[in-house]
């Protein structure tokens, strides 16, 4: 059975690395040691043992110096460099897949550097094409206590779900600071969320939503997200105390089954459609190329032999009768037609013809002598 791959993503400061560390120790305590991969090139110290670490392949500070990049640009470039070897990473995981049930992947703190970059898509697709892959979206629970911040996190989760097309578990982290029951209630009870929004709008501090446009926008978005909530599994965890990780692993097992039953078939269909489109595009390009080179099929044309086979008298000798409407040709200089071959100048034309056929310098000199001789005789 293929191991479940858990891609841990989330906003900066949501506690992804601490979550991975706690999940790693929790699985070790259950005698189910996971395979751990670190994809954050900028982290100084990792609080867990890594089987594969991007820092062993790419030096973050050297990338900044060599390419004159800032922090985020260097992270994206480091991921780009690492993604060129993702096939080797997948093969390493496959070789040891019989020894573990879970593969945990920690991603960079700057979520956009991974989710919205080409390298992030390559890495995600590589894992999802080989193993059952789940997105664990980590949320900072205390910072999501405001309805507007909560909706912002949910919108980001929605965009990630439709971007990756993979099963998702929403993890409300730091429940030791603030319980996540309020978030679960907001996701299941629209009236409770509206009450919270209304009460929050009456506050006068910096967490207030105000009224008017913002309240109307948040209300509209919460209505739109009701269907999205139904596809999610929500778990409250504390990376500090370890609470809620058994529930998280149960949710992972459920999502693996969901992946095998629905997502895998959908992904296979998408891949098949993509291959079919590429095949059609290649055929279309080949057809255009054949046409440009004149190698394509041509329409049949009538030939003189075809006309003869028709038995029509006017084409009996392969000659076409002149058009009766064709205008009579007139000569500009009717009395001085020196360009034509006549009885008087046919000898001169014969000399030119023989010189042309011989094609040698000697013949050309003979032509000159014969022309001069002819001219003297005429005088």
mmCIF file of C-alpha atoms in Angstrom:
data_model
loop_
_atom_site.group_PDB
_atom_site.id
_atom_site.type_symbol
_atom_site.label_atom_id
_atom_site.label_comp_id
_atom_site.label_asym_id
_atom_site.label_seq_id
_atom_site.Cartn_x
_atom_site.Cartn_y
_atom_site.Cartn_z
ATOM 1 C CA UNK A 1 0.000 0.000 0.000
ATOM 2 C CA UNK A 2 1.382 3.405 -1.030
ATOM 3 C CA UNK A 3 2.145 5.801 1.845
ATOM 4 C CA UNK A 4 -0.014 8.879 2.355
ATOM 5 C CA UNK A 5 1.779 12.123 1.510
ATOM 6 C CA UNK A 6 0.825 15.095 3.700
ATOM 7 C CA UNK A 7 1.739 18.504 2.230
ATOM 8 C CA UNK A 8 1.696 21.006 5.103
ATOM 9 C CA UNK A 9 0.950 24.532 3.848
ATOM 10 C CA UNK A 10 -0.169 27.697 5.590
ATOM 11 C CA UNK A 11 0.435 31.388 6.156
ATOM 12 C CA UNK A 12 3.681 32.596 7.685
ATOM 13 C CA UNK A 13 3.548 32.184 11.474
ATOM 14 C CA UNK A 14 0.739 29.626 11.449
ATOM 15 C CA UNK A 15 3.045 27.012 13.014
ATOM 16 C CA UNK A 16 3.715 24.641 10.087
ATOM 17 C CA UNK A 17 7.208 23.581 11.129
ATOM 18 C CA UNK A 18 6.159 23.067 14.771
ATOM 19 C CA UNK A 19 3.132 21.108 13.549
ATOM 20 C CA UNK A 20 5.381 18.833 11.447
ATOM 21 C CA UNK A 21 7.713 18.352 14.413
ATOM 22 C CA UNK A 22 4.828 17.362 16.695
ATOM 23 C CA UNK A 23 3.271 15.066 14.062
ATOM 24 C CA UNK A 24 6.666 13.404 13.543
ATOM 25 C CA UNK A 25 7.144 12.755 17.270
ATOM 26 C CA UNK A 26 3.527 11.580 17.610
ATOM 27 C CA UNK A 27 4.004 8.971 14.864
ATOM 28 C CA UNK A 28 7.324 7.870 16.381
ATOM 29 C CA UNK A 29 5.537 7.369 19.717
ATOM 30 C CA UNK A 30 3.028 5.133 17.894
ATOM 31 C CA UNK A 31 5.931 3.134 16.358
ATOM 32 C CA UNK A 32 4.968 4.426 12.903
ATOM 33 C CA UNK A 33 8.020 6.445 11.923
ATOM 34 C CA UNK A 34 7.205 8.695 8.922
ATOM 35 C CA UNK A 35 9.329 9.774 5.970
ATOM 36 C CA UNK A 36 10.015 13.510 6.400
ATOM 37 C CA UNK A 37 10.959 16.034 3.701
ATOM 38 C CA UNK A 38 11.888 19.678 4.288
ATOM 39 C CA UNK A 39 11.286 22.043 1.354
ATOM 40 C CA UNK A 40 12.055 25.314 3.183
ATOM 41 C CA UNK A 41 15.517 26.439 2.000
ATOM 42 C CA UNK A 42 15.614 29.538 4.243
ATOM 43 C CA UNK A 43 15.058 27.879 7.635
ATOM 44 C CA UNK A 44 18.118 28.035 9.894
ATOM 45 C CA UNK A 45 17.341 25.069 12.134
ATOM 46 C CA UNK A 46 14.833 22.233 11.679
ATOM 47 C CA UNK A 47 13.422 20.777 14.920
ATOM 48 C CA UNK A 48 13.001 17.291 13.429
ATOM 49 C CA UNK A 49 15.105 14.733 11.579
ATOM 50 C CA UNK A 50 14.745 14.935 7.796
ATOM 51 C CA UNK A 51 15.100 12.080 5.346
ATOM 52 C CA UNK A 52 15.421 14.626 2.514
ATOM 53 C CA UNK A 53 16.363 18.258 3.103
ATOM 54 C CA UNK A 54 16.388 20.871 0.333
ATOM 55 C CA UNK A 55 19.250 22.627 2.150
ATOM 56 C CA UNK A 56 21.535 19.697 1.298
ATOM 57 C CA UNK A 57 20.989 20.379 -2.423
ATOM 58 C CA UNK A 58 20.590 24.164 -2.624
ATOM 59 C CA UNK A 59 22.407 26.854 -0.656
ATOM 60 C CA UNK A 60 19.891 29.624 -0.050
ATOM 61 C CA UNK A 61 22.405 32.408 0.668
ATOM 62 C CA UNK A 62 24.489 31.483 -2.383
ATOM 63 C CA UNK A 63 21.369 31.735 -4.541
ATOM 64 C CA UNK A 64 20.745 35.242 -3.176
ATOM 65 C CA UNK A 65 24.325 36.293 -3.907
ATOM 66 C CA UNK A 66 24.687 34.688 -7.325
ATOM 67 C CA UNK A 67 21.352 35.863 -8.717
ATOM 68 C CA UNK A 68 21.052 39.186 -6.803
ATOM 69 C CA UNK A 69 17.706 38.164 -5.320
ATOM 70 C CA UNK A 70 15.705 39.067 -2.257
ATOM 71 C CA UNK A 71 14.419 36.535 0.298
ATOM 72 C CA UNK A 72 11.247 35.499 -1.558
ATOM 73 C CA UNK A 73 12.926 35.437 -4.974
ATOM 74 C CA UNK A 74 15.692 33.226 -3.576
ATOM 75 C CA UNK A 75 13.116 30.812 -2.104
ATOM 76 C CA UNK A 76 11.346 30.511 -5.464
ATOM 77 C CA UNK A 77 14.660 30.040 -7.308
ATOM 78 C CA UNK A 78 15.805 27.404 -4.788
ATOM 79 C CA UNK A 79 12.528 25.507 -5.296
ATOM 80 C CA UNK A 80 12.972 25.789 -9.071
ATOM 81 C CA UNK A 81 16.443 24.275 -8.822
ATOM 82 C CA UNK A 82 15.219 21.518 -6.503
ATOM 83 C CA UNK A 83 12.202 20.676 -8.689
ATOM 84 C CA UNK A 84 14.531 19.710 -11.554
ATOM 85 C CA UNK A 85 15.510 16.659 -9.444
ATOM 86 C CA UNK A 86 12.029 15.810 -8.166
ATOM 87 C CA UNK A 87 12.049 12.531 -10.095
ATOM 88 C CA UNK A 88 14.997 11.390 -7.978
ATOM 89 C CA UNK A 89 13.158 12.392 -4.799
ATOM 90 C CA UNK A 90 10.095 10.387 -5.846
ATOM 91 C CA UNK A 91 12.252 7.350 -6.625
ATOM 92 C CA UNK A 92 13.891 7.562 -3.181
ATOM 93 C CA UNK A 93 10.494 7.689 -1.484
ATOM 94 C CA UNK A 94 9.255 4.762 -3.599
ATOM 95 C CA UNK A 95 12.259 2.599 -2.688
ATOM 96 C CA UNK A 96 11.523 2.954 1.035
ATOM 97 C CA UNK A 97 7.736 3.122 0.828
ATOM 98 C CA UNK A 98 7.347 -0.342 2.368
ATOM 99 C CA UNK A 99 8.879 0.912 5.636
ATOM 100 C CA UNK A 100 6.445 3.727 6.476
ATOM 101 C CA UNK A 101 2.783 4.727 6.151
ATOM 102 C CA UNK A 102 3.130 8.513 6.034
ATOM 103 C CA UNK A 103 5.333 10.946 4.126
ATOM 104 C CA UNK A 104 5.288 14.457 5.660
ATOM 105 C CA UNK A 105 6.389 17.450 3.577
ATOM 106 C CA UNK A 106 7.116 20.819 5.216
ATOM 107 C CA UNK A 107 6.832 23.775 2.816
ATOM 108 C CA UNK A 108 8.256 27.335 2.958
ATOM 109 C CA UNK A 109 6.702 29.893 5.297
ATOM 110 C CA UNK A 110 5.859 32.156 2.358
ATOM 111 C CA UNK A 111 2.885 30.177 1.111
ATOM 112 C CA UNK A 112 2.679 31.951 -2.259
ATOM 113 C CA UNK A 113 6.269 30.900 -3.051
ATOM 114 C CA UNK A 114 5.133 27.276 -3.054
ATOM 115 C CA UNK A 115 1.430 27.203 -3.988
ATOM 116 C CA UNK A 116 1.480 29.721 -6.839
ATOM 117 C CA UNK A 117 4.918 28.980 -8.307
ATOM 118 C CA UNK A 118 5.651 26.600 -11.180
ATOM 119 C CA UNK A 119 8.052 24.570 -9.025
ATOM 120 C CA UNK A 120 5.389 24.119 -6.333
ATOM 121 C CA UNK A 121 2.959 22.813 -8.942
ATOM 122 C CA UNK A 122 5.618 20.420 -10.300
ATOM 123 C CA UNK A 123 6.421 19.056 -6.842
ATOM 124 C CA UNK A 124 2.743 18.685 -5.916
ATOM 125 C CA UNK A 125 1.903 16.951 -9.210
ATOM 126 C CA UNK A 126 4.876 14.607 -8.852
ATOM 127 C CA UNK A 127 3.723 13.399 -5.432
ATOM 128 C CA UNK A 128 0.028 13.318 -6.350
ATOM 129 C CA UNK A 129 0.736 11.223 -9.453
ATOM 130 C CA UNK A 130 2.572 8.590 -7.405
ATOM 131 C CA UNK A 131 1.087 8.556 -3.885
ATOM 132 C CA UNK A 132 -2.247 9.442 -2.232
ATOM 133 C CA UNK A 133 -1.600 13.120 -1.464
ATOM 134 C CA UNK A 134 -3.432 15.327 1.037
ATOM 135 C CA UNK A 135 -3.148 19.073 1.655
ATOM 136 C CA UNK A 136 -3.015 20.034 5.342
ATOM 137 C CA UNK A 137 -3.844 23.745 5.496
ATOM 138 C CA UNK A 138 -2.570 25.087 8.833
ATOM 139 C CA UNK A 139 -4.430 28.085 10.305
ATOM 140 C CA UNK A 140 -3.413 30.264 13.239
ATOM 141 C CA UNK A 141 -6.565 29.957 15.384
ATOM 142 C CA UNK A 142 -6.081 33.011 17.663
ATOM 143 C CA UNK A 143 -5.551 35.276 14.654
ATOM 144 C CA UNK A 144 -8.686 33.911 12.956
ATOM 145 C CA UNK A 145 -11.035 34.934 15.759
ATOM 146 C CA UNK A 146 -12.126 37.969 13.712
ATOM 147 C CA UNK A 147 -14.812 37.133 11.095
ATOM 148 C CA UNK A 148 -12.953 39.012 8.343
ATOM 149 C CA UNK A 149 -9.645 37.215 9.058
ATOM 150 C CA UNK A 150 -11.522 33.912 9.247
ATOM 151 C CA UNK A 151 -13.144 34.504 5.839
ATOM 152 C CA UNK A 152 -9.769 35.500 4.358
ATOM 153 C CA UNK A 153 -8.270 32.191 5.518
ATOM 154 C CA UNK A 154 -11.236 30.254 4.144
ATOM 155 C CA UNK A 155 -10.973 31.993 0.764
ATOM 156 C CA UNK A 156 -7.292 31.135 0.601
ATOM 157 C CA UNK A 157 -8.077 27.516 1.503
ATOM 158 C CA UNK A 158 -10.722 27.460 -1.244
ATOM 159 C CA UNK A 159 -8.277 28.765 -3.847
ATOM 160 C CA UNK A 160 -5.649 26.173 -2.818
ATOM 161 C CA UNK A 161 -8.210 23.364 -3.039
ATOM 162 C CA UNK A 162 -9.217 24.276 -6.580
ATOM 163 C CA UNK A 163 -5.608 24.982 -7.573
ATOM 164 C CA UNK A 164 -4.230 21.616 -6.435
ATOM 165 C CA UNK A 165 -7.421 19.530 -6.939
ATOM 166 C CA UNK A 166 -6.426 17.387 -3.956
ATOM 167 C CA UNK A 167 -8.201 16.380 -0.711
ATOM 168 C CA UNK A 168 -7.774 19.020 2.011
ATOM 169 C CA UNK A 169 -7.822 19.022 5.800
ATOM 170 C CA UNK A 170 -8.174 22.390 7.526
ATOM 171 C CA UNK A 171 -6.094 22.324 10.710
ATOM 172 C CA UNK A 172 -6.825 24.995 13.315
ATOM 173 C CA UNK A 173 -3.501 25.115 15.134
ATOM 174 C CA UNK A 174 -2.645 26.661 18.519
ATOM 175 C CA UNK A 175 -5.834 25.483 20.201
ATOM 176 C CA UNK A 176 -3.960 25.730 23.514
ATOM 177 C CA UNK A 177 -4.242 29.519 23.115
ATOM 178 C CA UNK A 178 -7.751 29.716 21.622
ATOM 179 C CA UNK A 179 -10.229 26.855 21.230
ATOM 180 C CA UNK A 180 -11.322 26.234 17.641
ATOM 181 C CA UNK A 181 -14.985 25.469 18.442
ATOM 182 C CA UNK A 182 -16.004 28.951 17.316
ATOM 183 C CA UNK A 183 -14.502 28.305 13.841
ATOM 184 C CA UNK A 184 -16.249 24.944 13.503
ATOM 185 C CA UNK A 185 -19.528 26.588 14.493
ATOM 186 C CA UNK A 186 -19.055 29.391 11.948
ATOM 187 C CA UNK A 187 -18.489 26.823 9.212
ATOM 188 C CA UNK A 188 -21.616 24.826 10.025
ATOM 189 C CA UNK A 189 -24.038 27.515 11.240
ATOM 190 C CA UNK A 190 -24.468 30.588 9.044
ATOM 191 C CA UNK A 191 -26.628 32.367 11.648
ATOM 192 C CA UNK A 192 -23.856 32.014 14.253
ATOM 193 C CA UNK A 193 -21.381 33.600 11.872
ATOM 194 C CA UNK A 194 -23.753 36.488 11.153
ATOM 195 C CA UNK A 195 -24.236 37.093 14.863
ATOM 196 C CA UNK A 196 -20.466 37.168 15.363
ATOM 197 C CA UNK A 197 -20.085 39.562 12.431
ATOM 198 C CA UNK A 198 -22.818 41.833 13.782
ATOM 199 C CA UNK A 199 -21.388 41.918 17.301
ATOM 200 C CA UNK A 200 -17.893 42.510 15.985
ATOM 201 C CA UNK A 201 -19.058 45.403 13.837
ATOM 202 C CA UNK A 202 -20.289 47.176 16.964
ATOM 203 C CA UNK A 203 -16.807 47.225 18.484
ATOM 204 C CA UNK A 204 -14.708 50.352 18.226
ATOM 205 C CA UNK A 205 -11.249 48.810 18.448
ATOM 206 C CA UNK A 206 -8.864 47.894 15.633
ATOM 207 C CA UNK A 207 -10.432 44.437 15.172
ATOM 208 C CA UNK A 208 -13.771 45.886 14.136
ATOM 209 C CA UNK A 209 -15.104 45.176 10.659
ATOM 210 C CA UNK A 210 -16.990 48.438 10.567
ATOM 211 C CA UNK A 211 -20.269 48.466 8.689
ATOM 212 C CA UNK A 212 -21.613 48.914 5.211
ATOM 213 C CA UNK A 213 -19.451 47.561 2.395
ATOM 214 C CA UNK A 214 -17.160 45.307 4.451
ATOM 215 C CA UNK A 215 -19.990 43.645 6.374
ATOM 216 C CA UNK A 216 -21.958 43.091 3.166
ATOM 217 C CA UNK A 217 -18.914 41.590 1.431
ATOM 218 C CA UNK A 218 -18.129 39.210 4.300
ATOM 219 C CA UNK A 219 -21.786 38.109 4.431
ATOM 220 C CA UNK A 220 -21.827 37.390 0.709
ATOM 221 C CA UNK A 221 -18.589 35.414 0.859
ATOM 222 C CA UNK A 222 -19.766 33.342 3.813
ATOM 223 C CA UNK A 223 -22.882 32.357 1.865
ATOM 224 C CA UNK A 224 -20.791 31.420 -1.142
ATOM 225 C CA UNK A 225 -18.425 29.273 0.961
ATOM 226 C CA UNK A 226 -21.156 27.085 2.491
ATOM 227 C CA UNK A 227 -20.818 24.478 -0.261
ATOM 228 C CA UNK A 228 -17.030 24.613 0.028
ATOM 229 C CA UNK A 229 -17.175 23.856 3.773
ATOM 230 C CA UNK A 230 -19.033 20.608 3.102
ATOM 231 C CA UNK A 231 -16.020 19.155 1.253
ATOM 232 C CA UNK A 232 -13.559 19.847 4.076
ATOM 233 C CA UNK A 233 -12.467 17.928 7.143
ATOM 234 C CA UNK A 234 -11.780 20.304 10.043
ATOM 235 C CA UNK A 235 -9.490 19.393 12.938
ATOM 236 C CA UNK A 236 -8.344 21.416 15.947
ATOM 237 C CA UNK A 237 -4.757 20.722 17.018
ATOM 238 C CA UNK A 238 -2.108 22.114 19.311
ATOM 239 C CA UNK A 239 1.444 21.657 18.105
ATOM 240 C CA UNK A 240 2.558 22.758 21.578
ATOM 241 C CA UNK A 241 0.654 20.190 23.675
ATOM 242 C CA UNK A 242 0.050 17.499 21.050
ATOM 243 C CA UNK A 243 -3.743 17.595 21.428
ATOM 244 C CA UNK A 244 -5.854 16.608 18.458
ATOM 245 C CA UNK A 245 -3.250 14.658 16.463
ATOM 246 C CA UNK A 246 -5.088 11.347 16.720
ATOM 247 C CA UNK A 247 -8.124 13.066 15.157
ATOM 248 C CA UNK A 248 -5.863 14.480 12.485
ATOM 249 C CA UNK A 249 -4.500 11.014 11.586
ATOM 250 C CA UNK A 250 -8.075 9.662 11.434
ATOM 251 C CA UNK A 251 -8.920 12.487 9.023
ATOM 252 C CA UNK A 252 -5.849 11.592 6.938
ATOM 253 C CA UNK A 253 -7.037 7.976 6.643
ATOM 254 C CA UNK A 254 -10.473 9.178 5.536
ATOM 255 C CA UNK A 255 -8.951 11.495 2.947
ATOM 256 C CA UNK A 256 -6.717 8.704 1.596
ATOM 257 C CA UNK A 257 -9.824 6.607 0.986
ATOM 258 C CA UNK A 258 -11.502 9.609 -0.608
ATOM 259 C CA UNK A 259 -8.439 10.130 -2.818
ATOM 260 C CA UNK A 260 -8.473 6.534 -4.000
ATOM 261 C CA UNK A 261 -12.222 6.547 -4.700
ATOM 262 C CA UNK A 262 -12.678 9.959 -6.304
ATOM 263 C CA UNK A 263 -9.612 12.114 -6.753
ATOM 264 C CA UNK A 264 -7.430 9.468 -8.369
ATOM 265 C CA UNK A 265 -10.050 8.716 -11.025
ATOM 266 C CA UNK A 266 -10.541 12.425 -11.652
ATOM 267 C CA UNK A 267 -6.797 12.971 -11.960
ATOM 268 C CA UNK A 268 -6.487 10.045 -14.371
ATOM 269 C CA UNK A 269 -9.286 11.539 -16.471
ATOM 270 C CA UNK A 270 -7.593 14.955 -16.495
ATOM 271 C CA UNK A 271 -4.244 13.425 -17.459
ATOM 272 C CA UNK A 272 -5.898 11.412 -20.223
ATOM 273 C CA UNK A 273 -7.658 14.519 -21.587
ATOM 274 C CA UNK A 274 -4.381 16.433 -21.469
ATOM 275 C CA UNK A 275 -2.572 13.693 -23.398
ATOM 276 C CA UNK A 276 -5.403 13.581 -25.958
ATOM 277 C CA UNK A 277 -5.233 17.359 -26.451
ATOM 278 C CA UNK A 278 -1.462 17.208 -26.885
ATOM 279 C CA UNK A 279 -1.891 14.418 -29.434
ATOM 280 C CA UNK A 280 -4.459 16.466 -31.375
ATOM 281 C CA UNK A 281 -2.222 19.546 -31.277
ATOM 282 C CA UNK A 282 0.715 17.521 -32.619
ATOM 283 C CA UNK A 283 -1.465 16.135 -35.421
ATOM 284 C CA UNK A 284 -2.717 19.625 -36.249
ATOM 285 C CA UNK A 285 0.849 20.983 -36.376
ATOM 286 C CA UNK A 286 1.913 18.066 -38.578
ATOM 287 C CA UNK A 287 -1.010 18.746 -40.944
ATOM 288 C CA UNK A 288 -0.028 22.416 -41.203
ATOM 289 C CA UNK A 289 3.579 21.422 -41.862
ATOM 290 C CA UNK A 290 2.570 18.961 -44.608
ATOM 291 C CA UNK A 291 0.397 21.634 -46.159
ATOM 292 C CA UNK A 292 3.190 24.218 -46.079
ATOM 293 C CA UNK A 293 5.589 21.742 -47.693
ATOM 294 C CA UNK A 294 3.066 20.797 -50.355
ATOM 295 C CA UNK A 295 2.898 17.204 -49.145
ATOM 296 C CA UNK A 296 -0.759 17.160 -48.310
ATOM 297 C CA UNK A 297 -3.588 15.846 -50.442
ATOM 298 C CA UNK A 298 -4.331 17.872 -53.552
ATOM 299 C CA UNK A 299 -7.507 18.172 -55.578
ATOM 300 C CA UNK A 300 -7.427 16.189 -58.837
ATOM 301 C CA UNK A 301 -6.980 18.340 -61.961
ATOM 302 C CA UNK A 302 -7.965 17.714 -65.548
ATOM 303 C CA UNK A 303 -5.152 16.998 -68.000
ATOM 304 C CA UNK A 304 -5.003 16.949 -71.785
ATOM 305 C CA UNK A 305 -5.195 13.151 -71.736
ATOM 306 C CA UNK A 306 -8.365 13.390 -69.623
ATOM 307 C CA UNK A 307 -9.832 15.760 -72.204
ATOM 308 C CA UNK A 308 -8.994 13.345 -74.997
ATOM 309 C CA UNK A 309 -10.726 10.531 -73.142
ATOM 310 C CA UNK A 310 -13.925 12.570 -73.036
ATOM 311 C CA UNK A 311 -14.252 12.131 -76.824
ATOM 312 C CA UNK A 312 -15.073 15.786 -77.459
ATOM 313 C CA UNK A 313 -14.213 16.804 -81.026
ATOM 314 C CA UNK A 314 -12.775 20.212 -80.195
ATOM 315 C CA UNK A 315 -10.146 18.564 -77.941
ATOM 316 C CA UNK A 316 -9.398 15.699 -80.303
ATOM 317 C CA UNK A 317 -5.819 16.854 -80.983
ATOM 318 C CA UNK A 318 -5.189 18.280 -77.513
ATOM 319 C CA UNK A 319 -5.690 21.842 -78.802
ATOM 320 C CA UNK A 320 -7.935 24.437 -77.287
ATOM 321 C CA UNK A 321 -9.880 26.645 -79.658
ATOM 322 C CA UNK A 322 -9.228 30.360 -79.282
ATOM 323 C CA UNK A 323 -11.731 32.409 -77.423
ATOM 324 C CA UNK A 324 -13.977 34.244 -79.899
ATOM 325 C CA UNK A 325 -14.172 37.154 -77.497
ATOM 326 C CA UNK A 326 -10.401 37.574 -77.334
ATOM 327 C CA UNK A 327 -9.459 41.017 -78.761
ATOM 328 C CA UNK A 328 -7.348 41.225 -81.933
ATOM 329 C CA UNK A 329 -3.711 41.887 -81.097
ATOM 330 C CA UNK A 330 -2.253 45.058 -82.549
ATOM 331 C CA UNK A 331 1.401 45.919 -83.051
ATOM 332 C CA UNK A 332 2.689 49.214 -81.785
ATOM 333 C CA UNK A 333 5.024 49.546 -84.756
ATOM 334 C CA UNK A 334 3.092 47.776 -87.469
ATOM 335 C CA UNK A 335 5.423 48.844 -90.368
ATOM 336 C CA UNK A 336 8.706 48.062 -88.592
ATOM 337 C CA UNK A 337 8.531 44.521 -87.273
ATOM 338 C CA UNK A 338 12.255 43.768 -87.144
ATOM 339 C CA UNK A 339 11.821 41.495 -84.193
ATOM 340 C CA UNK A 340 10.056 38.823 -86.245
ATOM 341 C CA UNK A 341 11.691 36.032 -88.230
ATOM 342 C CA UNK A 342 10.988 36.741 -91.933
ATOM 343 C CA UNK A 343 12.381 35.596 -95.285
ATOM 344 C CA UNK A 344 14.888 38.470 -95.231
ATOM 345 C CA UNK A 345 16.431 37.873 -91.787
ATOM 346 C CA UNK A 346 16.008 34.140 -91.270
ATOM 347 C CA UNK A 347 19.695 33.540 -92.125
ATOM 348 C CA UNK A 348 20.777 35.831 -89.246
ATOM 349 C CA UNK A 349 18.485 33.996 -86.835
ATOM 350 C CA UNK A 350 19.849 30.687 -88.004
ATOM 351 C CA UNK A 351 23.376 31.827 -87.187
ATOM 352 C CA UNK A 352 22.290 32.843 -83.661
ATOM 353 C CA UNK A 353 20.538 29.511 -83.150
ATOM 354 C CA UNK A 354 23.606 27.499 -84.129
ATOM 355 C CA UNK A 355 25.814 29.623 -81.873
ATOM 356 C CA UNK A 356 23.467 29.090 -78.967
ATOM 357 C CA UNK A 357 23.399 25.313 -79.444
ATOM 358 C CA UNK A 358 27.189 24.983 -79.644
ATOM 359 C CA UNK A 359 27.669 27.103 -76.499
ATOM 360 C CA UNK A 360 31.426 27.673 -76.897
ATOM 361 C CA UNK A 361 33.696 30.630 -77.317
ATOM 362 C CA UNK A 362 34.709 29.450 -80.796
ATOM 363 C CA UNK A 363 31.094 29.343 -81.861
ATOM 364 C CA UNK A 364 30.593 32.845 -80.520
ATOM 365 C CA UNK A 365 33.510 34.155 -82.572
ATOM 366 C CA UNK A 366 32.069 32.390 -85.645
ATOM 367 C CA UNK A 367 28.783 34.109 -84.980
ATOM 368 C CA UNK A 368 30.484 37.462 -84.973
ATOM 369 C CA UNK A 369 32.272 36.714 -88.285
ATOM 370 C CA UNK A 370 29.076 35.404 -89.947
ATOM 371 C CA UNK A 371 27.124 38.428 -88.811
ATOM 372 C CA UNK A 372 29.777 40.773 -90.198
ATOM 373 C CA UNK A 373 29.911 38.772 -93.486
ATOM 374 C CA UNK A 374 26.136 38.941 -93.812
ATOM 375 C CA UNK A 375 26.066 42.668 -93.228
ATOM 376 C CA UNK A 376 28.790 43.242 -95.898
ATOM 377 C CA UNK A 377 26.824 41.164 -98.419
ATOM 378 C CA UNK A 378 23.696 43.207 -97.741
ATOM 379 C CA UNK A 379 25.549 46.424 -98.405
#
